[in-house]
Amino acid sequence: MEIKPLSVCLAVCAALLAVCHGYSTGKEFITTFLPNSEGSNHKGQKLQLVLTAKCTEANVRIQVASMNFNKQLRLAAGESRWVSLPCGAELQKEFVTAKSAVRISSSAAISVVSFNRRFATGDGAVVSPLGELGTDYFVYTPKPYRDLDSLFAIVNGNNENKISILPHNDVELRGRNMWHHGMRVNIILAPYATYLVRGRSTLTGTRIQSQQPVAVLVGHQCLSMGYTCEHVYEQLPAVANLGTEYLVPTTTSSEAKNSAVIVAVEDNTELTLHTQKQLSSILIIVMYR
């Protein structure tokens, strides 16, 4: 399903609103791009960032050391600008890729939204500033679809970092390696390295803990949308930034399927769902093991 101009417009409007209200703005960011659809088909591929200055002029620098990419630009107060990155900034190789983090630094507060688009498939996500990153995450990925992978990537900052990955399920990885439930995988990432995991089954429930803050992106190469599929990804909030109350909107289309996924980070979590349609509340005990 091809990205419609309205979808892109709404995503950019969301970024502009974030700037106006001071949410998800900062001076330092790290991120990456997950594999979109089939890696060998680069038709129409675009890796882009939308940068928006807040209240003052901002001098911005974007770097991807593994690609020798270095771009500097100046934004006027309130200005938004699209910046294209080389296609090689999209991760493909499983596990460690040295110096592959996309680094954004600014002289003043900005917001950042990333887009990974290819012919007939693509998605976008708000990039969180360094100050919102954490050391504890729980992964969610959609269900497997055909021969395409569930994904997560860890993006390290400017210090060497010890990281522990605890699978919630037995997971077959793309290289036919197996991760087993409850068996930790311990890694050390050099500054600005990334760590990509490509699962043949869901990676939901996997716990990622690190000594230093990291960014974690999750998604799917191409999620089933009925007759077609769509690349999806999101940057995860750290456990410390999670909340206890959420409002979940639905689409207005009568043909659309609405669903919400809840991942508990503590055992015996009591969850109450309030549904306006049924004028009722549903109490669920969520067990995490």
PDB file of C-alpha atoms in Angstrom:
ATOM      1  CA  MET A   1       0.000   0.000   0.000  1.00  0.00           C
ATOM      2  CA  GLU A   2       1.617   3.195  -1.175  1.00  0.00           C
ATOM      3  CA  ILE A   3       2.084   6.096   1.210  1.00  0.00           C
ATOM      4  CA  LYS A   4      -0.479   8.766   0.424  1.00  0.00           C
ATOM      5  CA  PRO A   5       0.563  12.443   0.444  1.00  0.00           C
ATOM      6  CA  LEU A   6      -1.988  13.051   3.215  1.00  0.00           C
ATOM      7  CA  SER A   7      -0.244  10.494   5.425  1.00  0.00           C
ATOM      8  CA  VAL A   8       3.080  12.248   4.978  1.00  0.00           C
ATOM      9  CA  CYS A   9       1.422  15.612   5.596  1.00  0.00           C
ATOM     10  CA  LEU A  10      -0.156  14.391   8.816  1.00  0.00           C
ATOM     11  CA  ALA A  11       3.166  12.999  10.019  1.00  0.00           C
ATOM     12  CA  VAL A  12       4.901  16.306   9.366  1.00  0.00           C
ATOM     13  CA  CYS A  13       2.047  18.211  11.030  1.00  0.00           C
ATOM     14  CA  ALA A  14       2.502  15.983  14.061  1.00  0.00           C
ATOM     15  CA  ALA A  15       6.172  16.934  14.137  1.00  0.00           C
ATOM     16  CA  LEU A  16       5.300  20.617  13.928  1.00  0.00           C
ATOM     17  CA  LEU A  17       2.794  20.278  16.768  1.00  0.00           C
ATOM     18  CA  ALA A  18       5.449  18.513  18.822  1.00  0.00           C
ATOM     19  CA  VAL A  19       7.748  21.484  18.341  1.00  0.00           C
ATOM     20  CA  CYS A  20       5.065  23.996  19.307  1.00  0.00           C
ATOM     21  CA  HIS A  21       4.352  22.149  22.539  1.00  0.00           C
ATOM     22  CA  GLY A  22       7.982  21.360  23.370  1.00  0.00           C
ATOM     23  CA  TYR A  23       7.573  17.578  23.125  1.00  0.00           C
ATOM     24  CA  SER A  24      10.341  15.347  21.723  1.00  0.00           C
ATOM     25  CA  THR A  25      12.604  18.282  20.997  1.00  0.00           C
ATOM     26  CA  GLY A  26      16.294  18.349  21.782  1.00  0.00           C
ATOM     27  CA  LYS A  27      19.781  19.090  20.515  1.00  0.00           C
ATOM     28  CA  GLU A  28      21.195  15.555  20.153  1.00  0.00           C
ATOM     29  CA  PHE A  29      19.614  12.492  18.509  1.00  0.00           C
ATOM     30  CA  ILE A  30      20.663   8.999  17.394  1.00  0.00           C
ATOM     31  CA  THR A  31      18.626   6.703  15.163  1.00  0.00           C
ATOM     32  CA  THR A  32      18.831   4.266  12.256  1.00  0.00           C
ATOM     33  CA  PHE A  33      16.706   2.801   9.452  1.00  0.00           C
ATOM     34  CA  LEU A  34      15.362  -0.767   9.574  1.00  0.00           C
ATOM     35  CA  PRO A  35      15.273  -3.007   6.462  1.00  0.00           C
ATOM     36  CA  ASN A  36      12.280  -2.073   4.309  1.00  0.00           C
ATOM     37  CA  SER A  37      10.573  -4.821   2.281  1.00  0.00           C
ATOM     38  CA  GLU A  38      13.068  -6.707   0.093  1.00  0.00           C
ATOM     39  CA  GLY A  39      16.580  -5.350   0.482  1.00  0.00           C
ATOM     40  CA  SER A  40      17.558  -5.952  -3.149  1.00  0.00           C
ATOM     41  CA  ASN A  41      14.735  -3.798  -4.556  1.00  0.00           C
ATOM     42  CA  HIS A  42      15.742  -0.153  -4.183  1.00  0.00           C
ATOM     43  CA  LYS A  43      13.123   1.186  -6.604  1.00  0.00           C
ATOM     44  CA  GLY A  44      11.933   4.537  -5.356  1.00  0.00           C
ATOM     45  CA  GLN A  45      13.827   4.176  -2.075  1.00  0.00           C
ATOM     46  CA  LYS A  46      14.113   7.301   0.037  1.00  0.00           C
ATOM     47  CA  LEU A  47      15.608   7.606   3.495  1.00  0.00           C
ATOM     48  CA  GLN A  48      14.722  11.029   4.843  1.00  0.00           C
ATOM     49  CA  LEU A  49      14.693  13.136   7.973  1.00  0.00           C
ATOM     50  CA  VAL A  50      12.355  16.050   8.609  1.00  0.00           C
ATOM     51  CA  LEU A  51      14.051  18.612  10.845  1.00  0.00           C
ATOM     52  CA  THR A  52      12.049  21.403  12.466  1.00  0.00           C
ATOM     53  CA  ALA A  53      13.574  24.274  14.422  1.00  0.00           C
ATOM     54  CA  LYS A  54      11.687  25.414  17.499  1.00  0.00           C
ATOM     55  CA  CYS A  55      11.887  29.051  18.589  1.00  0.00           C
ATOM     56  CA  THR A  56      15.354  30.040  17.394  1.00  0.00           C
ATOM     57  CA  GLU A  57      17.640  29.555  14.428  1.00  0.00           C
ATOM     58  CA  ALA A  58      19.448  26.194  14.525  1.00  0.00           C
ATOM     59  CA  ASN A  59      22.697  24.989  12.977  1.00  0.00           C
ATOM     60  CA  VAL A  60      22.276  21.251  12.395  1.00  0.00           C
ATOM     61  CA  ARG A  61      24.777  18.532  11.553  1.00  0.00           C
ATOM     62  CA  ILE A  62      23.855  15.011  10.351  1.00  0.00           C
ATOM     63  CA  GLN A  63      26.467  12.243  10.316  1.00  0.00           C
ATOM     64  CA  VAL A  64      26.605   8.565   9.345  1.00  0.00           C
ATOM     65  CA  ALA A  65      30.259   7.627   9.801  1.00  0.00           C
ATOM     66  CA  SER A  66      29.960   4.215   8.097  1.00  0.00           C
ATOM     67  CA  MET A  67      28.798   5.989   4.914  1.00  0.00           C
ATOM     68  CA  ASN A  68      31.200   8.949   5.217  1.00  0.00           C
ATOM     69  CA  PHE A  69      28.057  11.084   5.212  1.00  0.00           C
ATOM     70  CA  ASN A  70      28.291  14.532   6.758  1.00  0.00           C
ATOM     71  CA  LYS A  71      25.788  17.296   6.093  1.00  0.00           C
ATOM     72  CA  GLN A  72      25.420  20.687   7.745  1.00  0.00           C
ATOM     73  CA  LEU A  73      22.510  23.070   7.361  1.00  0.00           C
ATOM     74  CA  ARG A  74      20.919  26.092   8.993  1.00  0.00           C
ATOM     75  CA  LEU A  75      17.231  26.273   9.929  1.00  0.00           C
ATOM     76  CA  ALA A  76      15.369  29.508  10.573  1.00  0.00           C
ATOM     77  CA  ALA A  77      13.101  29.637  13.632  1.00  0.00           C
ATOM     78  CA  GLY A  78       9.998  27.534  12.903  1.00  0.00           C
ATOM     79  CA  GLU A  79      11.410  26.175   9.632  1.00  0.00           C
ATOM     80  CA  SER A  80      11.019  22.523   8.590  1.00  0.00           C
ATOM     81  CA  ARG A  81      13.279  20.864   6.044  1.00  0.00           C
ATOM     82  CA  TRP A  82      13.481  17.429   4.407  1.00  0.00           C
ATOM     83  CA  VAL A  83      16.982  15.928   4.255  1.00  0.00           C
ATOM     84  CA  SER A  84      17.775  12.832   2.173  1.00  0.00           C
ATOM     85  CA  LEU A  85      20.315  10.271   3.367  1.00  0.00           C
ATOM     86  CA  PRO A  86      22.199   7.652   1.304  1.00  0.00           C
ATOM     87  CA  CYS A  87      20.349   4.340   0.827  1.00  0.00           C
ATOM     88  CA  GLY A  88      23.259   2.569   2.512  1.00  0.00           C
ATOM     89  CA  ALA A  89      22.182   4.092   5.839  1.00  0.00           C
ATOM     90  CA  GLU A  90      19.430   1.440   5.938  1.00  0.00           C
ATOM     91  CA  LEU A  91      20.615  -1.536   8.002  1.00  0.00           C
ATOM     92  CA  GLN A  92      20.750  -4.920   6.267  1.00  0.00           C
ATOM     93  CA  LYS A  93      23.457  -7.006   7.933  1.00  0.00           C
ATOM     94  CA  GLU A  94      22.310  -8.885  11.004  1.00  0.00           C
ATOM     95  CA  PHE A  95      23.889  -8.022  14.347  1.00  0.00           C
ATOM     96  CA  VAL A  96      26.693  -5.428  14.591  1.00  0.00           C
ATOM     97  CA  THR A  97      27.366  -2.680  12.059  1.00  0.00           C
ATOM     98  CA  ALA A  98      30.153  -0.364  13.194  1.00  0.00           C
ATOM     99  CA  LYS A  99      29.713   3.425  13.219  1.00  0.00           C
ATOM    100  CA  SER A 100      26.335   3.161  11.464  1.00  0.00           C
ATOM    101  CA  ALA A 101      24.228   5.303  13.822  1.00  0.00           C
ATOM    102  CA  VAL A 102      22.537   8.300  12.243  1.00  0.00           C
ATOM    103  CA  ARG A 103      23.651  11.197  14.441  1.00  0.00           C
ATOM    104  CA  ILE A 104      21.872  14.546  14.518  1.00  0.00           C
ATOM    105  CA  SER A 105      23.269  17.445  16.541  1.00  0.00           C
ATOM    106  CA  SER A 106      21.921  20.979  16.703  1.00  0.00           C
ATOM    107  CA  SER A 107      22.863  24.304  18.266  1.00  0.00           C
ATOM    108  CA  ALA A 108      19.234  24.835  19.359  1.00  0.00           C
ATOM    109  CA  ALA A 109      16.173  22.700  20.111  1.00  0.00           C
ATOM    110  CA  ILE A 110      14.694  20.876  17.105  1.00  0.00           C
ATOM    111  CA  SER A 111      12.353  17.961  16.447  1.00  0.00           C
ATOM    112  CA  VAL A 112      13.219  15.064  14.125  1.00  0.00           C
ATOM    113  CA  VAL A 113      10.968  12.697  12.174  1.00  0.00           C
ATOM    114  CA  SER A 114      12.401   9.891  10.030  1.00  0.00           C
ATOM    115  CA  PHE A 115      10.886   8.321   6.896  1.00  0.00           C
ATOM    116  CA  ASN A 116      11.853   5.079   5.155  1.00  0.00           C
ATOM    117  CA  ARG A 117      10.024   4.878   1.832  1.00  0.00           C
ATOM    118  CA  ARG A 118      10.267   2.515  -1.079  1.00  0.00           C
ATOM    119  CA  PHE A 119       7.997   1.781  -4.034  1.00  0.00           C
ATOM    120  CA  ALA A 120       4.539   0.926  -2.603  1.00  0.00           C
ATOM    121  CA  THR A 121       5.731   0.639   1.009  1.00  0.00           C
ATOM    122  CA  GLY A 122       7.002   2.931   3.749  1.00  0.00           C
ATOM    123  CA  ASP A 123       6.577   4.404   7.203  1.00  0.00           C
ATOM    124  CA  GLY A 124       7.721   7.249   9.424  1.00  0.00           C
ATOM    125  CA  ALA A 125       8.471   7.732  13.117  1.00  0.00           C
ATOM    126  CA  VAL A 126       9.272  10.489  15.588  1.00  0.00           C
ATOM    127  CA  VAL A 127      12.919  10.350  16.715  1.00  0.00           C
ATOM    128  CA  SER A 128      13.406  10.858  20.447  1.00  0.00           C
ATOM    129  CA  PRO A 129      16.251  13.094  21.677  1.00  0.00           C
ATOM    130  CA  LEU A 130      19.085  11.676  23.786  1.00  0.00           C
ATOM    131  CA  GLY A 131      17.502  12.983  26.977  1.00  0.00           C
ATOM    132  CA  GLU A 132      14.506  10.668  26.502  1.00  0.00           C
ATOM    133  CA  LEU A 133      16.537   7.497  25.908  1.00  0.00           C
ATOM    134  CA  GLY A 134      16.825   4.829  28.585  1.00  0.00           C
ATOM    135  CA  THR A 135      18.538   1.607  29.626  1.00  0.00           C
ATOM    136  CA  ASP A 136      15.551  -0.768  29.823  1.00  0.00           C
ATOM    137  CA  TYR A 137      13.156  -1.678  26.997  1.00  0.00           C
ATOM    138  CA  PHE A 138      10.544  -4.309  26.153  1.00  0.00           C
ATOM    139  CA  VAL A 139      10.183  -5.156  22.457  1.00  0.00           C
ATOM    140  CA  TYR A 140       6.974  -5.480  20.470  1.00  0.00           C
ATOM    141  CA  THR A 141       6.955  -6.661  16.842  1.00  0.00           C
ATOM    142  CA  PRO A 142       3.982  -7.597  14.613  1.00  0.00           C
ATOM    143  CA  LYS A 143       3.248 -11.189  13.638  1.00  0.00           C
ATOM    144  CA  PRO A 144       5.440 -12.785  10.929  1.00  0.00           C
ATOM    145  CA  TYR A 145       4.353 -12.418   7.300  1.00  0.00           C
ATOM    146  CA  ARG A 146       5.580 -14.648   4.461  1.00  0.00           C
ATOM    147  CA  ASP A 147       9.371 -14.743   4.335  1.00  0.00           C
ATOM    148  CA  LEU A 148       9.805 -11.259   5.785  1.00  0.00           C
ATOM    149  CA  ASP A 149      11.403 -10.461   9.119  1.00  0.00           C
ATOM    150  CA  SER A 150      10.327  -9.085  12.454  1.00  0.00           C
ATOM    151  CA  LEU A 151      12.938  -6.499  13.399  1.00  0.00           C
ATOM    152  CA  PHE A 152      14.557  -4.577  16.165  1.00  0.00           C
ATOM    153  CA  ALA A 153      17.706  -2.472  16.218  1.00  0.00           C
ATOM    154  CA  ILE A 154      19.738  -1.093  19.099  1.00  0.00           C
ATOM    155  CA  VAL A 155      21.534   2.199  18.432  1.00  0.00           C
ATOM    156  CA  ASN A 156      24.430   2.979  20.753  1.00  0.00           C
ATOM    157  CA  GLY A 157      25.597   6.441  21.788  1.00  0.00           C
ATOM    158  CA  ASN A 158      29.085   7.852  22.252  1.00  0.00           C
ATOM    159  CA  ASN A 159      30.409   5.359  24.842  1.00  0.00           C
ATOM    160  CA  GLU A 160      31.220   1.666  24.785  1.00  0.00           C
ATOM    161  CA  ASN A 161      28.151  -0.112  26.128  1.00  0.00           C
ATOM    162  CA  LYS A 162      27.406  -3.511  27.662  1.00  0.00           C
ATOM    163  CA  ILE A 163      23.956  -4.731  26.630  1.00  0.00           C
ATOM    164  CA  SER A 164      21.872  -7.721  27.722  1.00  0.00           C
ATOM    165  CA  ILE A 165      19.109  -9.171  25.514  1.00  0.00           C
ATOM    166  CA  LEU A 166      16.628 -11.580  27.142  1.00  0.00           C
ATOM    167  CA  PRO A 167      14.284 -13.378  24.669  1.00  0.00           C
ATOM    168  CA  HIS A 168      10.740 -13.990  25.887  1.00  0.00           C
ATOM    169  CA  ASN A 169      10.217 -16.829  23.385  1.00  0.00           C
ATOM    170  CA  ASP A 170      12.312 -19.250  21.373  1.00  0.00           C
ATOM    171  CA  VAL A 171      13.236 -17.233  18.284  1.00  0.00           C
ATOM    172  CA  GLU A 172      14.621 -18.388  14.953  1.00  0.00           C
ATOM    173  CA  LEU A 173      16.804 -15.697  13.421  1.00  0.00           C
ATOM    174  CA  ARG A 174      17.334 -15.078   9.718  1.00  0.00           C
ATOM    175  CA  GLY A 175      20.722 -16.795   9.749  1.00  0.00           C
ATOM    176  CA  ARG A 176      19.050 -19.937  11.190  1.00  0.00           C
ATOM    177  CA  ASN A 177      20.545 -19.244  14.592  1.00  0.00           C
ATOM    178  CA  MET A 178      18.242 -19.802  17.556  1.00  0.00           C
ATOM    179  CA  TRP A 179      17.644 -17.700  20.617  1.00  0.00           C
ATOM    180  CA  HIS A 180      15.985 -19.567  23.461  1.00  0.00           C
ATOM    181  CA  HIS A 181      13.484 -18.376  26.041  1.00  0.00           C
ATOM    182  CA  GLY A 182      15.195 -17.081  29.169  1.00  0.00           C
ATOM    183  CA  MET A 183      18.763 -17.388  27.832  1.00  0.00           C
ATOM    184  CA  ARG A 184      20.491 -14.009  27.835  1.00  0.00           C
ATOM    185  CA  VAL A 185      22.522 -12.741  24.910  1.00  0.00           C
ATOM    186  CA  ASN A 186      25.258 -10.366  26.078  1.00  0.00           C
ATOM    187  CA  ILE A 187      26.970  -7.979  23.676  1.00  0.00           C
ATOM    188  CA  ILE A 188      29.316  -4.994  23.798  1.00  0.00           C
ATOM    189  CA  LEU A 189      28.731  -2.167  21.340  1.00  0.00           C
ATOM    190  CA  ALA A 190      31.370   0.364  20.376  1.00  0.00           C
ATOM    191  CA  PRO A 191      30.425   4.055  20.143  1.00  0.00           C
ATOM    192  CA  TYR A 192      27.753   4.729  17.497  1.00  0.00           C
ATOM    193  CA  ALA A 193      27.472   1.059  16.505  1.00  0.00           C
ATOM    194  CA  THR A 194      24.105  -0.555  15.784  1.00  0.00           C
ATOM    195  CA  TYR A 195      22.834  -4.075  16.451  1.00  0.00           C
ATOM    196  CA  LEU A 196      20.131  -5.430  14.117  1.00  0.00           C
ATOM    197  CA  VAL A 197      18.044  -8.523  14.910  1.00  0.00           C
ATOM    198  CA  ARG A 198      16.007 -10.158  12.128  1.00  0.00           C
ATOM    199  CA  GLY A 199      13.537 -12.735  13.459  1.00  0.00           C
ATOM    200  CA  ARG A 200      11.585 -15.359  11.546  1.00  0.00           C
ATOM    201  CA  SER A 201       9.061 -15.294  14.390  1.00  0.00           C
ATOM    202  CA  THR A 202       7.805 -12.583  16.711  1.00  0.00           C
ATOM    203  CA  LEU A 203      10.344 -10.825  18.925  1.00  0.00           C
ATOM    204  CA  THR A 204       7.648  -9.493  21.268  1.00  0.00           C
ATOM    205  CA  GLY A 205       8.521  -9.588  24.954  1.00  0.00           C
ATOM    206  CA  THR A 206      12.278  -9.501  24.415  1.00  0.00           C
ATOM    207  CA  ARG A 207      13.893  -7.364  27.111  1.00  0.00           C
ATOM    208  CA  ILE A 208      16.861  -5.105  26.329  1.00  0.00           C
ATOM    209  CA  GLN A 209      18.943  -3.695  29.187  1.00  0.00           C
ATOM    210  CA  SER A 210      22.082  -1.594  28.835  1.00  0.00           C
ATOM    211  CA  GLN A 211      24.605   0.192  31.029  1.00  0.00           C
ATOM    212  CA  GLN A 212      24.353   3.418  29.022  1.00  0.00           C
ATOM    213  CA  PRO A 213      21.217   4.813  27.321  1.00  0.00           C
ATOM    214  CA  VAL A 214      20.439   3.469  23.847  1.00  0.00           C
ATOM    215  CA  ALA A 215      17.779   4.014  21.193  1.00  0.00           C
ATOM    216  CA  VAL A 216      15.682   0.985  20.221  1.00  0.00           C
ATOM    217  CA  LEU A 217      13.663   0.763  17.017  1.00  0.00           C
ATOM    218  CA  VAL A 218      11.192  -2.048  16.324  1.00  0.00           C
ATOM    219  CA  GLY A 219       9.075  -3.055  13.367  1.00  0.00           C
ATOM    220  CA  HIS A 220       8.577  -5.395  10.452  1.00  0.00           C
ATOM    221  CA  GLN A 221      10.010  -5.499   6.941  1.00  0.00           C
ATOM    222  CA  CYS A 222       6.526  -5.596   5.449  1.00  0.00           C
ATOM    223  CA  LEU A 223       3.471  -6.154   7.654  1.00  0.00           C
ATOM    224  CA  SER A 224       0.454  -7.897   6.126  1.00  0.00           C
ATOM    225  CA  MET A 225      -2.291  -5.417   5.233  1.00  0.00           C
ATOM    226  CA  GLY A 226      -4.656  -7.901   3.573  1.00  0.00           C
ATOM    227  CA  TYR A 227      -3.857  -7.998  -0.131  1.00  0.00           C
ATOM    228  CA  THR A 228      -0.529  -6.238   0.255  1.00  0.00           C
ATOM    229  CA  CYS A 229       2.017  -5.376   2.931  1.00  0.00           C
ATOM    230  CA  GLU A 230       3.536  -2.237   4.442  1.00  0.00           C
ATOM    231  CA  HIS A 231       6.857  -1.502   6.106  1.00  0.00           C
ATOM    232  CA  VAL A 232       6.276  -0.447   9.722  1.00  0.00           C
ATOM    233  CA  TYR A 233       8.630   0.825  12.410  1.00  0.00           C
ATOM    234  CA  GLU A 234       8.661   2.895  15.576  1.00  0.00           C
ATOM    235  CA  GLN A 235      11.145   4.076  18.173  1.00  0.00           C
ATOM    236  CA  LEU A 236      10.357   2.471  21.526  1.00  0.00           C
ATOM    237  CA  PRO A 237       9.954   4.459  24.734  1.00  0.00           C
ATOM    238  CA  ALA A 238      12.121   3.262  27.608  1.00  0.00           C
ATOM    239  CA  VAL A 239      10.385   1.511  30.505  1.00  0.00           C
ATOM    240  CA  ALA A 240      11.045   4.559  32.706  1.00  0.00           C
ATOM    241  CA  ASN A 241       8.993   6.682  30.290  1.00  0.00           C
ATOM    242  CA  LEU A 242       5.938   4.399  30.157  1.00  0.00           C
ATOM    243  CA  GLY A 243       2.647   5.451  31.708  1.00  0.00           C
ATOM    244  CA  THR A 244      -0.488   4.009  33.241  1.00  0.00           C
ATOM    245  CA  GLU A 245      -3.212   5.731  31.198  1.00  0.00           C
ATOM    246  CA  TYR A 246      -3.654   5.810  27.418  1.00  0.00           C
ATOM    247  CA  LEU A 247      -6.280   7.062  24.986  1.00  0.00           C
ATOM    248  CA  VAL A 248      -6.454   4.906  21.850  1.00  0.00           C
ATOM    249  CA  PRO A 249      -8.168   6.553  18.838  1.00  0.00           C
ATOM    250  CA  THR A 250      -9.775   4.586  16.011  1.00  0.00           C
ATOM    251  CA  THR A 251      -9.882   5.268  12.295  1.00  0.00           C
ATOM    252  CA  THR A 252     -13.054   6.716  10.800  1.00  0.00           C
ATOM    253  CA  SER A 253     -13.224   4.200   7.960  1.00  0.00           C
ATOM    254  CA  SER A 254     -15.838   1.487   8.423  1.00  0.00           C
ATOM    255  CA  GLU A 255     -13.640  -0.894   6.416  1.00  0.00           C
ATOM    256  CA  ALA A 256     -10.560  -0.425   8.595  1.00  0.00           C
ATOM    257  CA  LYS A 257      -9.576  -2.883  11.291  1.00  0.00           C
ATOM    258  CA  ASN A 258      -8.571  -1.250  14.564  1.00  0.00           C
ATOM    259  CA  SER A 259      -6.373  -3.051  17.047  1.00  0.00           C
ATOM    260  CA  ALA A 260      -4.206  -2.175  20.030  1.00  0.00           C
ATOM    261  CA  VAL A 261      -1.400  -4.239  21.535  1.00  0.00           C
ATOM    262  CA  ILE A 262      -0.573  -4.118  25.240  1.00  0.00           C
ATOM    263  CA  VAL A 263       2.810  -5.277  26.532  1.00  0.00           C
ATOM    264  CA  ALA A 264       3.151  -5.536  30.311  1.00  0.00           C
ATOM    265  CA  VAL A 265       6.550  -4.865  31.872  1.00  0.00           C
ATOM    266  CA  GLU A 266       5.618  -6.201  35.311  1.00  0.00           C
ATOM    267  CA  ASP A 267       3.929  -9.437  36.334  1.00  0.00           C
ATOM    268  CA  ASN A 268       0.351  -9.328  37.665  1.00  0.00           C
ATOM    269  CA  THR A 269      -0.338  -6.011  35.956  1.00  0.00           C
ATOM    270  CA  GLU A 270      -4.016  -5.068  36.311  1.00  0.00           C
ATOM    271  CA  LEU A 271      -5.373  -3.573  33.111  1.00  0.00           C
ATOM    272  CA  THR A 272      -8.762  -1.890  32.769  1.00  0.00           C
ATOM    273  CA  LEU A 273     -10.192  -1.199  29.315  1.00  0.00           C
ATOM    274  CA  HIS A 274     -12.958   1.404  29.038  1.00  0.00           C
ATOM    275  CA  THR A 275     -14.977   1.041  25.845  1.00  0.00           C
ATOM    276  CA  GLN A 276     -17.418   3.808  24.974  1.00  0.00           C
ATOM    277  CA  LYS A 277     -19.313   1.623  22.521  1.00  0.00           C
ATOM    278  CA  GLN A 278     -20.157  -0.973  25.144  1.00  0.00           C
ATOM    279  CA  LEU A 279     -20.314   1.545  28.026  1.00  0.00           C
ATOM    280  CA  SER A 280     -18.364  -0.884  30.128  1.00  0.00           C
ATOM    281  CA  SER A 281     -14.999  -1.559  31.699  1.00  0.00           C
ATOM    282  CA  ILE A 282     -12.999  -4.753  31.287  1.00  0.00           C
ATOM    283  CA  LEU A 283     -10.460  -5.791  33.921  1.00  0.00           C
ATOM    284  CA  ILE A 284      -7.578  -7.960  32.711  1.00  0.00           C
ATOM    285  CA  ILE A 285      -4.687  -9.377  34.692  1.00  0.00           C
ATOM    286  CA  VAL A 286      -1.637  -9.362  32.429  1.00  0.00           C
ATOM    287  CA  MET A 287       0.985 -11.974  33.253  1.00  0.00           C
ATOM    288  CA  TYR A 288       4.580 -11.426  32.139  1.00  0.00           C
ATOM    289  CA  ARG A 289       6.880 -14.423  32.379  1.00  0.00           C
TER     290      ARG A 289
END
